[in-house]
Amino acid sequence: MTFKVGDKIRCIDSIGVSNMVTRGCIYEIRRVINGVSGVFINIVVDDNGNSCSHDFHSGRFELYKEEVKMGFKLGDKVWSTRKGWGVVDKTANSKSYPIKVSFINRGSISFTEDGKEVESDIHPTLFFEEIPIPETALVRPKWRANKNDSYYCVTSDGMTVGVIEYGRGIDDRRYEHENYFKTIEEARESKFYKVFHKEVK
């Protein structure tokens, strides 16, 4: 992750420096240092009431984005990725989960002000509009070798061969036409191999 001066960051690892920074606390970057052993960032620390600046390895932090309060109100029609359409029927006094939504024949769930079912969730699950999920997100991507790694295919004369993935047009065409396999056994179970060897009529 690339950090820059002025970024707000959250500490995710305070092992060995817990007397200086606190896991979960937010800091602001004053300086970014590209060192031999990695990228370091300079921040002002005042966790113990004594303000001072220190350099820390950037791997101890993650970029912090301020949570957006979505402004849910009583009677709002909302959509949950898990339950579908519902209505905000109560704004509770709970500090953590003040938004209660009732779903038709699906019970009710309480949410945070920014639409999360659990405070620690990365993304909200409650919205004012339906969020379509693309079909491609529900299908496991086909395996493809990394560049310079090998894969198997069936040649025009019915041979199963191992070849190197160079990211060329021929590799793309084999992948798109599904003549592209992780193992030689998979290649020999394919329609390409069976058709040639008359195992498929």
Tab-separated table of C-alpha atoms in Angstrom:
chain	number	residue	atom	x	y	z
A	1	MET	CA	0.000	0.000	0.000
A	2	THR	CA	1.248	3.475	-0.870
A	3	PHE	CA	1.012	6.144	1.800
A	4	LYS	CA	1.489	9.882	1.413
A	5	VAL	CA	1.924	12.866	3.699
A	6	GLY	CA	-1.379	13.883	5.302
A	7	ASP	CA	-2.988	10.420	5.077
A	8	LYS	CA	-4.973	9.229	8.079
A	9	ILE	CA	-3.783	5.778	9.111
A	10	ARG	CA	-4.894	3.181	11.667
A	11	CYS	CA	-2.404	1.105	13.658
A	12	ILE	CA	-2.929	-2.638	13.063
A	13	ASP	CA	0.249	-3.958	14.696
A	14	SER	CA	1.719	-2.554	17.904
A	15	ILE	CA	3.743	-5.617	18.919
A	16	GLY	CA	7.038	-4.441	20.373
A	17	VAL	CA	6.047	-0.772	20.287
A	18	SER	CA	2.848	-0.843	22.364
A	19	ASN	CA	4.382	1.703	24.702
A	20	MET	CA	4.502	4.133	21.768
A	21	VAL	CA	1.478	3.453	19.527
A	22	THR	CA	-1.889	1.840	20.202
A	23	ARG	CA	-3.519	-0.757	17.975
A	24	GLY	CA	-6.724	0.675	16.530
A	25	CYS	CA	-5.767	4.325	17.053
A	26	ILE	CA	-5.731	6.825	14.190
A	27	TYR	CA	-2.657	8.878	13.270
A	28	GLU	CA	-1.651	11.312	10.538
A	29	ILE	CA	1.460	10.895	8.389
A	30	ARG	CA	3.975	13.752	8.599
A	31	ARG	CA	6.683	12.226	6.430
A	32	VAL	CA	7.278	9.115	4.271
A	33	ILE	CA	10.777	7.608	4.265
A	34	ASN	CA	11.909	5.032	1.686
A	35	GLY	CA	14.526	3.040	3.552
A	36	VAL	CA	16.719	0.082	2.665
A	37	SER	CA	14.568	-2.252	4.764
A	38	GLY	CA	11.240	-0.869	3.575
A	39	VAL	CA	8.992	2.164	3.749
A	40	PHE	CA	8.786	4.022	7.041
A	41	ILE	CA	6.383	6.743	8.081
A	42	ASN	CA	6.777	9.512	10.594
A	43	ILE	CA	3.813	10.316	12.836
A	44	VAL	CA	3.124	12.376	15.918
A	45	VAL	CA	2.301	10.164	18.883
A	46	ASP	CA	0.569	11.459	21.998
A	47	ASP	CA	-1.102	8.275	23.291
A	48	ASN	CA	0.521	8.729	26.692
A	49	GLY	CA	-0.046	12.450	26.867
A	50	ASN	CA	3.504	13.233	25.776
A	51	SER	CA	3.465	14.467	22.193
A	52	CYS	CA	6.496	13.416	20.129
A	53	SER	CA	7.263	12.173	16.611
A	54	HIS	CA	8.560	8.716	15.714
A	55	ASP	CA	9.312	6.670	12.608
A	56	PHE	CA	7.520	3.317	12.189
A	57	HIS	CA	7.476	0.665	9.488
A	58	SER	CA	4.480	1.230	7.189
A	59	GLY	CA	3.419	-2.414	7.601
A	60	ARG	CA	2.139	-1.567	11.073
A	61	PHE	CA	-0.623	0.618	9.606
A	62	GLU	CA	-3.526	0.621	7.178
A	63	LEU	CA	-5.134	3.551	5.392
A	64	TYR	CA	-8.040	4.908	7.410
A	65	LYS	CA	-11.192	6.134	5.725
A	66	GLU	CA	-13.673	8.013	7.835
A	67	GLU	CA	-16.993	6.221	8.103
A	68	VAL	CA	-19.873	7.793	6.201
A	69	LYS	CA	-23.137	8.039	8.127
A	70	MET	CA	-25.845	7.291	5.600
A	71	GLY	CA	-28.641	9.154	7.379
A	72	PHE	CA	-31.238	6.387	7.661
A	73	LYS	CA	-34.613	7.648	8.903
A	74	LEU	CA	-37.801	6.068	10.205
A	75	GLY	CA	-39.886	4.786	7.284
A	76	ASP	CA	-37.002	4.643	4.776
A	77	LYS	CA	-37.247	1.812	2.277
A	78	VAL	CA	-33.850	0.096	2.251
A	79	TRP	CA	-32.176	-2.916	0.655
A	80	SER	CA	-29.978	-5.478	2.396
A	81	THR	CA	-27.577	-7.716	0.494
A	82	ARG	CA	-28.664	-10.557	2.776
A	83	LYS	CA	-32.385	-9.977	3.323
A	84	GLY	CA	-33.555	-7.933	0.347
A	85	TRP	CA	-36.008	-5.021	0.712
A	86	GLY	CA	-37.110	-3.782	4.117
A	87	VAL	CA	-38.229	-0.700	6.025
A	88	VAL	CA	-36.546	1.206	8.827
A	89	ASP	CA	-39.151	0.864	11.566
A	90	LYS	CA	-37.162	2.035	14.533
A	91	THR	CA	-34.178	4.154	15.395
A	92	ALA	CA	-32.988	2.623	18.654
A	93	ASN	CA	-31.043	4.265	21.440
A	94	SER	CA	-28.224	1.786	20.920
A	95	LYS	CA	-25.013	3.678	20.204
A	96	SER	CA	-23.546	0.860	18.123
A	97	TYR	CA	-26.645	-0.388	16.270
A	98	PRO	CA	-29.277	2.378	16.203
A	99	ILE	CA	-31.000	1.387	12.935
A	100	LYS	CA	-33.579	-1.426	13.082
A	101	VAL	CA	-34.955	-2.723	9.778
A	102	SER	CA	-37.910	-5.088	9.338
A	103	PHE	CA	-37.951	-7.421	6.338
A	104	ILE	CA	-41.135	-9.051	4.992
A	105	ASN	CA	-41.314	-12.584	6.405
A	106	ARG	CA	-37.580	-12.391	7.169
A	107	GLY	CA	-37.508	-10.877	10.641
A	108	SER	CA	-35.595	-7.763	11.604
A	109	ILE	CA	-31.944	-6.762	11.918
A	110	SER	CA	-30.206	-3.856	13.632
A	111	PHE	CA	-27.505	-1.944	11.775
A	112	THR	CA	-24.867	0.658	12.507
A	113	GLU	CA	-25.375	4.222	11.290
A	114	ASP	CA	-23.305	3.434	8.216
A	115	GLY	CA	-25.303	0.334	7.288
A	116	LYS	CA	-23.164	-2.467	8.714
A	117	GLU	CA	-24.523	-5.532	10.496
A	118	VAL	CA	-21.311	-5.798	12.526
A	119	GLU	CA	-19.191	-2.776	13.445
A	120	SER	CA	-15.971	-4.482	12.377
A	121	ASP	CA	-17.278	-5.268	8.864
A	122	ILE	CA	-15.281	-3.655	6.070
A	123	HIS	CA	-18.292	-2.759	3.914
A	124	PRO	CA	-21.944	-1.891	4.632
A	125	THR	CA	-24.737	-4.301	3.672
A	126	LEU	CA	-27.671	-1.853	3.868
A	127	PHE	CA	-28.395	0.583	1.027
A	128	PHE	CA	-31.084	2.890	-0.362
A	129	GLU	CA	-30.951	1.094	-3.728
A	130	GLU	CA	-30.658	-2.539	-4.755
A	131	ILE	CA	-27.065	-3.471	-5.506
A	132	PRO	CA	-26.999	-5.992	-8.366
A	133	ILE	CA	-24.495	-8.808	-7.987
A	134	PRO	CA	-22.919	-9.705	-11.357
A	135	GLU	CA	-23.209	-13.358	-12.387
A	136	THR	CA	-19.446	-13.514	-12.807
A	137	ALA	CA	-19.088	-12.947	-9.044
A	138	LEU	CA	-20.932	-16.238	-8.419
A	139	VAL	CA	-18.766	-18.353	-10.710
A	140	ARG	CA	-15.299	-19.531	-9.747
A	141	PRO	CA	-12.786	-18.094	-12.225
A	142	LYS	CA	-11.160	-20.632	-14.531
A	143	TRP	CA	-7.613	-21.500	-13.559
A	144	ARG	CA	-4.872	-19.851	-15.574
A	145	ALA	CA	-1.148	-20.270	-15.144
A	146	ASN	CA	1.034	-17.352	-14.137
A	147	LYS	CA	3.306	-15.971	-16.799
A	148	ASN	CA	6.274	-18.311	-17.465
A	149	ASP	CA	4.531	-21.184	-15.658
A	150	SER	CA	3.270	-24.218	-17.589
A	151	TYR	CA	-0.125	-25.584	-18.582
A	152	TYR	CA	-1.392	-28.435	-20.770
A	153	CYS	CA	-3.361	-28.427	-23.997
A	154	VAL	CA	-4.421	-30.883	-26.703
A	155	THR	CA	-2.783	-30.376	-30.089
A	156	SER	CA	-4.487	-30.731	-33.479
A	157	ASP	CA	-3.112	-34.277	-33.789
A	158	GLY	CA	-4.505	-35.329	-30.401
A	159	MET	CA	-1.306	-35.090	-28.368
A	160	THR	CA	-1.372	-33.728	-24.816
A	161	VAL	CA	1.553	-31.374	-24.328
A	162	GLY	CA	2.849	-29.078	-21.645
A	163	VAL	CA	3.540	-25.520	-22.804
A	164	ILE	CA	4.731	-22.286	-21.227
A	165	GLU	CA	2.280	-19.429	-20.578
A	166	TYR	CA	3.774	-16.337	-22.189
A	167	GLY	CA	0.573	-14.287	-22.333
A	168	ARG	CA	0.531	-14.453	-26.127
A	169	GLY	CA	-2.460	-14.649	-28.450
A	170	ILE	CA	-2.196	-18.422	-28.757
A	171	ASP	CA	-2.351	-18.760	-24.965
A	172	ASP	CA	-5.415	-16.476	-24.860
A	173	ARG	CA	-7.192	-18.476	-27.571
A	174	ARG	CA	-6.557	-21.796	-25.857
A	175	TYR	CA	-7.824	-20.345	-22.580
A	176	GLU	CA	-10.949	-18.830	-24.181
A	177	HIS	CA	-11.763	-22.077	-26.012
A	178	GLU	CA	-11.135	-24.115	-22.849
A	179	ASN	CA	-8.257	-26.085	-24.319
A	180	TYR	CA	-6.211	-25.111	-21.304
A	181	PHE	CA	-5.579	-27.426	-18.359
A	182	LYS	CA	-3.703	-27.523	-15.068
A	183	THR	CA	-2.753	-31.207	-15.297
A	184	ILE	CA	-2.194	-33.726	-18.070
A	185	GLU	CA	-4.983	-35.844	-16.553
A	186	GLU	CA	-7.458	-32.989	-17.020
A	187	ALA	CA	-6.324	-32.587	-20.619
A	188	ARG	CA	-6.921	-36.291	-21.331
A	189	GLU	CA	-10.429	-36.069	-19.865
A	190	SER	CA	-11.306	-33.142	-22.148
A	191	LYS	CA	-13.582	-33.211	-25.163
A	192	PHE	CA	-10.632	-32.242	-27.383
A	193	TYR	CA	-8.699	-35.373	-26.471
A	194	LYS	CA	-11.721	-37.689	-26.485
A	195	VAL	CA	-13.009	-36.493	-29.859
A	196	PHE	CA	-9.673	-37.119	-31.488
A	197	HIS	CA	-9.397	-40.569	-29.948
A	198	LYS	CA	-13.011	-41.337	-30.861
A	199	GLU	CA	-14.088	-41.643	-27.245
A	200	VAL	CA	-16.869	-39.158	-27.953
A	201	LYS	CA	-19.224	-40.000	-30.831
